[in-house]
Short mmCIF file of C-alpha atoms and ligand atoms in Angstrom, two decimals:
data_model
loop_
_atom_site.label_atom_id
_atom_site.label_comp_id
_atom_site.label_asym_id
_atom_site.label_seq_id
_atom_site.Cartn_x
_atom_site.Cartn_y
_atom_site.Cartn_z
CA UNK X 1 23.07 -3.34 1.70
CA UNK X 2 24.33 -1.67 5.05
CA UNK X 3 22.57 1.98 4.43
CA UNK X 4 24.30 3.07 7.88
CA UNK X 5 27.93 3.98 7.53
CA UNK X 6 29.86 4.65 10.97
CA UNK X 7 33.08 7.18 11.01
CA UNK X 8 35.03 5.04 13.68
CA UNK X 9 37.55 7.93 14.32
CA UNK X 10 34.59 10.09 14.92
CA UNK X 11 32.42 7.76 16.45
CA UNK X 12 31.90 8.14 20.75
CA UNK X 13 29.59 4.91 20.89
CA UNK X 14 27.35 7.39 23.20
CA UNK X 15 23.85 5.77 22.06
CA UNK X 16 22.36 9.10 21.23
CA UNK X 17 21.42 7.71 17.37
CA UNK X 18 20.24 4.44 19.00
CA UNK X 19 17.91 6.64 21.62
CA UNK X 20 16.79 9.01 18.73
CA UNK X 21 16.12 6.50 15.85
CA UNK X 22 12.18 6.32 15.29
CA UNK X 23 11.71 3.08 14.18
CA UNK X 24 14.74 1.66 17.27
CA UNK X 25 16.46 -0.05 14.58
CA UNK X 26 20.07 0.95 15.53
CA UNK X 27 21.96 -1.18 18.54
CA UNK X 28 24.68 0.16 19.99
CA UNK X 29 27.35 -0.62 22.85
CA UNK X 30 30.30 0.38 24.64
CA UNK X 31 31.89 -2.22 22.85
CA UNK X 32 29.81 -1.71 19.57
CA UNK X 33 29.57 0.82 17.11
CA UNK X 34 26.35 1.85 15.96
CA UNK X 35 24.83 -0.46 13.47
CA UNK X 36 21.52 -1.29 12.23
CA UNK X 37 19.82 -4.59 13.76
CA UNK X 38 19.66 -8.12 12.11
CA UNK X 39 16.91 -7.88 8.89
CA UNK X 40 16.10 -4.12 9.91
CA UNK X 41 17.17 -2.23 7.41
CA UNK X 42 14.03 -1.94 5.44
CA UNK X 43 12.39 -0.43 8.44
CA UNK X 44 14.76 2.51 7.60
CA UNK X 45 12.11 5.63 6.75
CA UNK X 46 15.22 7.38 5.87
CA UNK X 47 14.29 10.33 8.46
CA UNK X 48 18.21 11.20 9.11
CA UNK X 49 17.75 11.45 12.45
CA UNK X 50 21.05 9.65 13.24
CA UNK X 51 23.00 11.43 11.06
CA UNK X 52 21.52 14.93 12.36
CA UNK X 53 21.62 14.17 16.00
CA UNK X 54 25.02 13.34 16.51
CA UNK X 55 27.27 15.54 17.88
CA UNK X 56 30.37 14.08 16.75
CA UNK X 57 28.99 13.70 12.80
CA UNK X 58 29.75 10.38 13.05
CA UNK X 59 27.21 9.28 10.77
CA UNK X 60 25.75 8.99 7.37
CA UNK X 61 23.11 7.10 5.31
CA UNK X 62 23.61 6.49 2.13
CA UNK X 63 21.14 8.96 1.12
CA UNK X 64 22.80 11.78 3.49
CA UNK X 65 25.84 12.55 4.69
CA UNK X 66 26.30 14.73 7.44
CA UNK X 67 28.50 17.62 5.55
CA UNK X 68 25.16 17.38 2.75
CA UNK X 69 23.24 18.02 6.31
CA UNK X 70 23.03 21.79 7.25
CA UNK X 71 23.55 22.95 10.38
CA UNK X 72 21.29 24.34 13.10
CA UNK X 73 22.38 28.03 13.64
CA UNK X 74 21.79 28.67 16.86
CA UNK X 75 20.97 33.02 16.36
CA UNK X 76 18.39 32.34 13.45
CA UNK X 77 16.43 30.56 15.97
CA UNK X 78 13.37 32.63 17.06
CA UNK X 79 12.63 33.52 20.72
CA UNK X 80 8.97 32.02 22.10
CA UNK X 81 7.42 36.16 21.52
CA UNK X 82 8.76 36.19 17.98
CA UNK X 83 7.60 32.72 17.36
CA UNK X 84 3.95 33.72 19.36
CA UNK X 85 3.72 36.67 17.07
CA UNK X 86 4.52 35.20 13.82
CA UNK X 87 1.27 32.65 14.36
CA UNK X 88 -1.08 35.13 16.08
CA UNK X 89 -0.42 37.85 13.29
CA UNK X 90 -1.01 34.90 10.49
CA UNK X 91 -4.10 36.46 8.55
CA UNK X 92 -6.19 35.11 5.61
CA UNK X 93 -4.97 37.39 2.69
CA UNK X 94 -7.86 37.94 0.57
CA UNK X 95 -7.19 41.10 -0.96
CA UNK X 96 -3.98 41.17 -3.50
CA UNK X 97 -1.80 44.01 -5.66
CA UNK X 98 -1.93 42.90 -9.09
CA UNK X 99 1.78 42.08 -9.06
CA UNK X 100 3.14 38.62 -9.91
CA UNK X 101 5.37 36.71 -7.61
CA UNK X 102 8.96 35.29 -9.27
CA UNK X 103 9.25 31.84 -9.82
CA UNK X 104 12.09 31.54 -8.04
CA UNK X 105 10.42 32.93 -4.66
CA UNK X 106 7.27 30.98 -5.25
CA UNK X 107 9.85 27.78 -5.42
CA UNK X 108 11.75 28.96 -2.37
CA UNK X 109 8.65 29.34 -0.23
CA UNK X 110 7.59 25.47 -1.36
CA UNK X 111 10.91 24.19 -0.85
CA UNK X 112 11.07 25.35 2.65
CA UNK X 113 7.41 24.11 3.31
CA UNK X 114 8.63 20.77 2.04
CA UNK X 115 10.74 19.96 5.66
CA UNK X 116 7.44 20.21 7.59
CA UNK X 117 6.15 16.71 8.81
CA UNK X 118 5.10 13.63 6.81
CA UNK X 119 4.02 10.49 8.06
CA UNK X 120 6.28 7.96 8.18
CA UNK X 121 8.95 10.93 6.63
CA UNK X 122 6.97 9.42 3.19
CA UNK X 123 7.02 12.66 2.17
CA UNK X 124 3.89 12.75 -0.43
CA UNK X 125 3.36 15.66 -1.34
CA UNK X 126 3.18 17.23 -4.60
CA UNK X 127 2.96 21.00 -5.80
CA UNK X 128 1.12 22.25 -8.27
CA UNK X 129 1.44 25.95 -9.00
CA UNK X 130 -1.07 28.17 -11.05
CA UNK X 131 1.41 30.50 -12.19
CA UNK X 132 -1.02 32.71 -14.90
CA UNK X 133 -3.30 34.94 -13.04
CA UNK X 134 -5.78 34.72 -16.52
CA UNK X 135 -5.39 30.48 -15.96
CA UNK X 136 -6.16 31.25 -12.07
CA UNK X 137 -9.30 33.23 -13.56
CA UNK X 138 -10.03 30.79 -15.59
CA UNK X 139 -9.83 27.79 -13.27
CA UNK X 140 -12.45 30.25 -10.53
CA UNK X 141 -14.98 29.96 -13.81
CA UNK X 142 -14.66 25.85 -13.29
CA UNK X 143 -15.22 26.13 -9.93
CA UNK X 144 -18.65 28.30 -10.67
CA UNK X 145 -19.26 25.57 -13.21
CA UNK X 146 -19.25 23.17 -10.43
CA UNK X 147 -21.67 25.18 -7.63
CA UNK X 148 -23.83 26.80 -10.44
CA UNK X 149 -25.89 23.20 -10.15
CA UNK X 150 -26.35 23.16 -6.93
CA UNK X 151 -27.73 26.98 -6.92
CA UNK X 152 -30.08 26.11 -9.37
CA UNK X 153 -31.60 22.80 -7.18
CA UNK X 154 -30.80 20.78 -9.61
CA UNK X 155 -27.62 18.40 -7.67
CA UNK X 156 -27.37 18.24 -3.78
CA UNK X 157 -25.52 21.30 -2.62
CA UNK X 158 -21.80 20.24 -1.20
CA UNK X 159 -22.66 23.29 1.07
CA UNK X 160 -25.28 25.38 2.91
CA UNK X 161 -26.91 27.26 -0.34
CA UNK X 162 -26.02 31.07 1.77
CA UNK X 163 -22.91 30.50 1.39
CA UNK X 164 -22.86 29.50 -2.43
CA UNK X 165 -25.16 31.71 -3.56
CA UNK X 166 -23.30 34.96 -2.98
CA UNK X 167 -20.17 33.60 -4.33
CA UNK X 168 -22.09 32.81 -7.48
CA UNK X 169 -24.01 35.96 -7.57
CA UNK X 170 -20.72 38.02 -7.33
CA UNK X 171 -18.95 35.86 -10.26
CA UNK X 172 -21.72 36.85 -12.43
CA UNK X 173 -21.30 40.48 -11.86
CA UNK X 174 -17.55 40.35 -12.27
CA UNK X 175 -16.09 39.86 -8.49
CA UNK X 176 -14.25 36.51 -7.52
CA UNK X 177 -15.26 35.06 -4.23
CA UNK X 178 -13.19 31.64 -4.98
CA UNK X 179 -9.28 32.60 -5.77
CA UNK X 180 -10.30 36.30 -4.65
CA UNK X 181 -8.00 37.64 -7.90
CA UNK X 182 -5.16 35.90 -6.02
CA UNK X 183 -2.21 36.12 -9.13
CA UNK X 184 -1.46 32.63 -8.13
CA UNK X 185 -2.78 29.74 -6.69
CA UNK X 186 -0.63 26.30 -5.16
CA UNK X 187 -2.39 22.71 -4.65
CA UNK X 188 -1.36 20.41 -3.09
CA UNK X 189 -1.95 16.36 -4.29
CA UNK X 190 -0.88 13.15 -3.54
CA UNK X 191 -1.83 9.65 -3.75
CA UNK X 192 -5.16 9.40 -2.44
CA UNK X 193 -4.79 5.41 -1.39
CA UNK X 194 -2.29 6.72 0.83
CA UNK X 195 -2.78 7.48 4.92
CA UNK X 196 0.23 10.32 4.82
CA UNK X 197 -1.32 12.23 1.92
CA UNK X 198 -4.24 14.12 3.31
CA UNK X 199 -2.27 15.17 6.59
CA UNK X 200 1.14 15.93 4.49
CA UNK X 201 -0.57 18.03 2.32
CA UNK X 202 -2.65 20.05 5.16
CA UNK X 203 0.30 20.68 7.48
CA UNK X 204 2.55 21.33 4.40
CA UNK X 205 -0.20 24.30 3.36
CA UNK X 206 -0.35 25.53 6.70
CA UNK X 207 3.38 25.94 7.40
CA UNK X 208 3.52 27.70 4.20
CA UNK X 209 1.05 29.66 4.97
CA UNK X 210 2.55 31.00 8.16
CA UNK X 211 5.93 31.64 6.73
CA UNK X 212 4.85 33.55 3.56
CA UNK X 213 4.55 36.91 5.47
CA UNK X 214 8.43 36.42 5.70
CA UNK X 215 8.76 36.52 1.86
CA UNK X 216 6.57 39.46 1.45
CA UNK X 217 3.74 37.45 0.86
CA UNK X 218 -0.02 36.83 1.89
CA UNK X 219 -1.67 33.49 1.45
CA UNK X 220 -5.63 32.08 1.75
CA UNK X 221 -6.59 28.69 1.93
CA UNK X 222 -9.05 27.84 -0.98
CA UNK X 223 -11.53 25.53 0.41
CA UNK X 224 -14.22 25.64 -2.15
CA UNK X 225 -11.35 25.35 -5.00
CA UNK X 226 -10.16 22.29 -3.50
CA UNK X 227 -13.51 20.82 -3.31
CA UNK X 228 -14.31 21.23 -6.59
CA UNK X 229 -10.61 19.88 -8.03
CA UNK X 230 -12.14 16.24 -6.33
CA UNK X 231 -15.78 16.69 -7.38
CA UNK X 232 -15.34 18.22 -10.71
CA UNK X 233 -13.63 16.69 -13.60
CA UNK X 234 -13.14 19.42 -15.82
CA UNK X 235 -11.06 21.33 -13.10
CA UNK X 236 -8.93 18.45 -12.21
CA UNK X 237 -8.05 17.86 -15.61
CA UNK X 238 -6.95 21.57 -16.28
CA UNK X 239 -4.50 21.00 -13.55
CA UNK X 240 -3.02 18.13 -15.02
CA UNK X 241 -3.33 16.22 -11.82
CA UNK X 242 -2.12 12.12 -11.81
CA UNK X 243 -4.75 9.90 -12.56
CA UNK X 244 -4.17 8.21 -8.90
CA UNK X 245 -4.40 11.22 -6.71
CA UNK X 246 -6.40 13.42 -4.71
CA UNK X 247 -6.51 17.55 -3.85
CA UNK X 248 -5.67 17.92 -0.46
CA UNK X 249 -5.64 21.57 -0.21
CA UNK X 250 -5.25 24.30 -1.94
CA UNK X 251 -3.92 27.98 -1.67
CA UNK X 252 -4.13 31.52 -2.74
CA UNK X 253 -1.07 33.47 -2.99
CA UNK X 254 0.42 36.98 -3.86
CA UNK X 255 1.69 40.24 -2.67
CA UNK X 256 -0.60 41.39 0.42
CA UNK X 257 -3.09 44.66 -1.02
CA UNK X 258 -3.43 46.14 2.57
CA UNK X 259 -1.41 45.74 5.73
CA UNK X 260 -3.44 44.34 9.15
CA UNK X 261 -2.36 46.65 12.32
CA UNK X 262 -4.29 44.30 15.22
CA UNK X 263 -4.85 40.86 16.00
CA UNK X 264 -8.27 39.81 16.07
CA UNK X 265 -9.88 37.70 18.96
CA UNK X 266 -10.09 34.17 18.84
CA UNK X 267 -12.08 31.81 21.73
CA UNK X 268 -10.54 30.24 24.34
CA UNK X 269 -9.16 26.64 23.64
CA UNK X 270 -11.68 24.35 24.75
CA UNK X 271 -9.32 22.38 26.63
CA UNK X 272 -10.00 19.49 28.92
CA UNK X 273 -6.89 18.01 31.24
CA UNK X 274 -7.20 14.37 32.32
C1 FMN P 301 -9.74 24.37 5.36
C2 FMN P 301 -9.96 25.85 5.16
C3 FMN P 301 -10.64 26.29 4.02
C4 FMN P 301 -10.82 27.65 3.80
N1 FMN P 301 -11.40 28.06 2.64
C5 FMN P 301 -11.52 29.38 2.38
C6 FMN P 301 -12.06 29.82 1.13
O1 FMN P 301 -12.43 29.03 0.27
N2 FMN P 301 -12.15 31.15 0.92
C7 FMN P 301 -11.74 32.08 1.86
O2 FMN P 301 -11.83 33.27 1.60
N3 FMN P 301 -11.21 31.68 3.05
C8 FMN P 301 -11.08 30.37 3.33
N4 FMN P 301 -10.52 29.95 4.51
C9 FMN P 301 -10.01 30.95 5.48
C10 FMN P 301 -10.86 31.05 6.75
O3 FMN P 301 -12.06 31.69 6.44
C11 FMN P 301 -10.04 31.81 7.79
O4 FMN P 301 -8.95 31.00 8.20
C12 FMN P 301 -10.84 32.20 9.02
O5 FMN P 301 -11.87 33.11 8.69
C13 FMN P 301 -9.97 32.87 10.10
O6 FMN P 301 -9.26 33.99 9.61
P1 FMN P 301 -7.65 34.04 9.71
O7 FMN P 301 -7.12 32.89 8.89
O8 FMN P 301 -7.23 35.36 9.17
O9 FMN P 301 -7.31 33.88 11.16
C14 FMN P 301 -10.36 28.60 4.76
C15 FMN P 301 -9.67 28.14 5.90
C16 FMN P 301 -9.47 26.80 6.08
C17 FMN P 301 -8.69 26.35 7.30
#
């Protein structure tokens, strides 16, 4: 099946799709439109490139079609100091009010995470939101489960036994050191026989970790949560995860408690130039 359709009234037969297709599977000519070479079309990772690229909207897949494609408004884009100060004033929200996020914002801020980069544009990544602060409570207790063990001498500890103990100490007198009383929490899973999963799912988290400020909201990665999801059965099965896949990541998420006024320091990139 030809999966590239060319508008020939539209059509300029400038190259651009040929010079921006990934994979190089479209040939073009002065004398050609664009089409996709001999046995290539199942090299197609259905990125969209061609149809977003050219001018003329000349293009479409048969997944997309360029009036399905929305366009790139020029005056949302942010200038390099708004763009600088949205990732240097990025913070680790630990602290949160006791107010619930919507639904409908939670799925909004997961949705736009979804366009950052896959491998491959495989696009494995799966969401699974905690959406009952009591279940998020509930699922911290597993996680306790998991590093009480390794407190105790009894397994090898997963990590250095000053940083477990406190968390353990202060879930035993009532204070969360794993979900920090975050309302909600969002994990990220895919298949774990697959190379794009693990780097899907981290740059996924982290882009929707940088935009949540813009939806009023403060996010924390959950390292030791994650951790246990893989390690732990009982905490993998509470989240219902597939059989076949792995926790890549997991995050915190709510309404900020407190407001940050500066931006901490950070070292210098060690950065070599060859
Ligand atoms: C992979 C990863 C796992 C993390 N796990 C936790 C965690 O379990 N609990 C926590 O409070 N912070 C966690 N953090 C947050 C870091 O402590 C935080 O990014 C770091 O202290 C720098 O602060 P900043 O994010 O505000 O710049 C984690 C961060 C990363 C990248």
């Amino acid at each position: 099946m030809n999966r590239l359709i060319v508008d020939q009234d539209k059509c300029k037969k400038d190259g651009i799709c040929a010079a921006e297709c990934p994979m190089q599977i479209i040939s073009v000519t002065d004398r050609s439109f664009p089409a996709i070479k001999a046995a290539a079309e199942e090299r197609c990772i259905d990125c969209g490139h061609c149809v977003a690229v050219c001018p003329q909207g000349a293009l479409a897949l048969t997944t997309m079609k360029p009036e399905e494609c929305p366009p790139i408004q020029k005056e949302l884009l942010l200038s390099e100091a708004q763009v600088r100060h949205l990732v240097l004033s990025r913070r680790s929200i630990r602290s949160y009010r006791e107010k619930q996020v919507d639904r409908g914002i939670l799925e909004n801020l997961i949705r736009t995470a979804r366009y950052a980069p896959t491998g491959s544009n495989l696009q494995p990544v799966h969401w699974t939101v905690v959406k009952e602060p009591t279940q998020v409570n509930r699922l911290a207790g597993l996680v306790v489960d998991w590093m009480q063990p390794m407190v105790d001498g009894r397994v090898e500890p997963a990590y250095p036994l000053v940083r477990l103990k406190p968390i353990v100490q202060a879930w035993q007198k009532g204070r969360d050191m794993i979900c920090r009383g975050a309302p909600h929490m969002i994990v990220t899973h895919g298949p774990k026989d697959l190379y794009a999963s693990l780097p899907a799912c981290i740059i996924a988290l982290t882009t929707l970790e940088l935009i949540a400020p813009s939806f009023g909201l403060g996010a924390c990665w959950a390292g030791y949560f994650n951790a246990a999801i893989n390690t732990h059965p009982p905490l993998f099965q509470a989240l219902g995860l597939p059989e076949d896949h792995q926790s890549f990541g997991a995050m915190m998420i709510g309404y900020p408690k407190y407001q940050y006024h500066r931006i901490p320091l950070r070292n210098e990139p060690p950065l070599a130039w060859r």
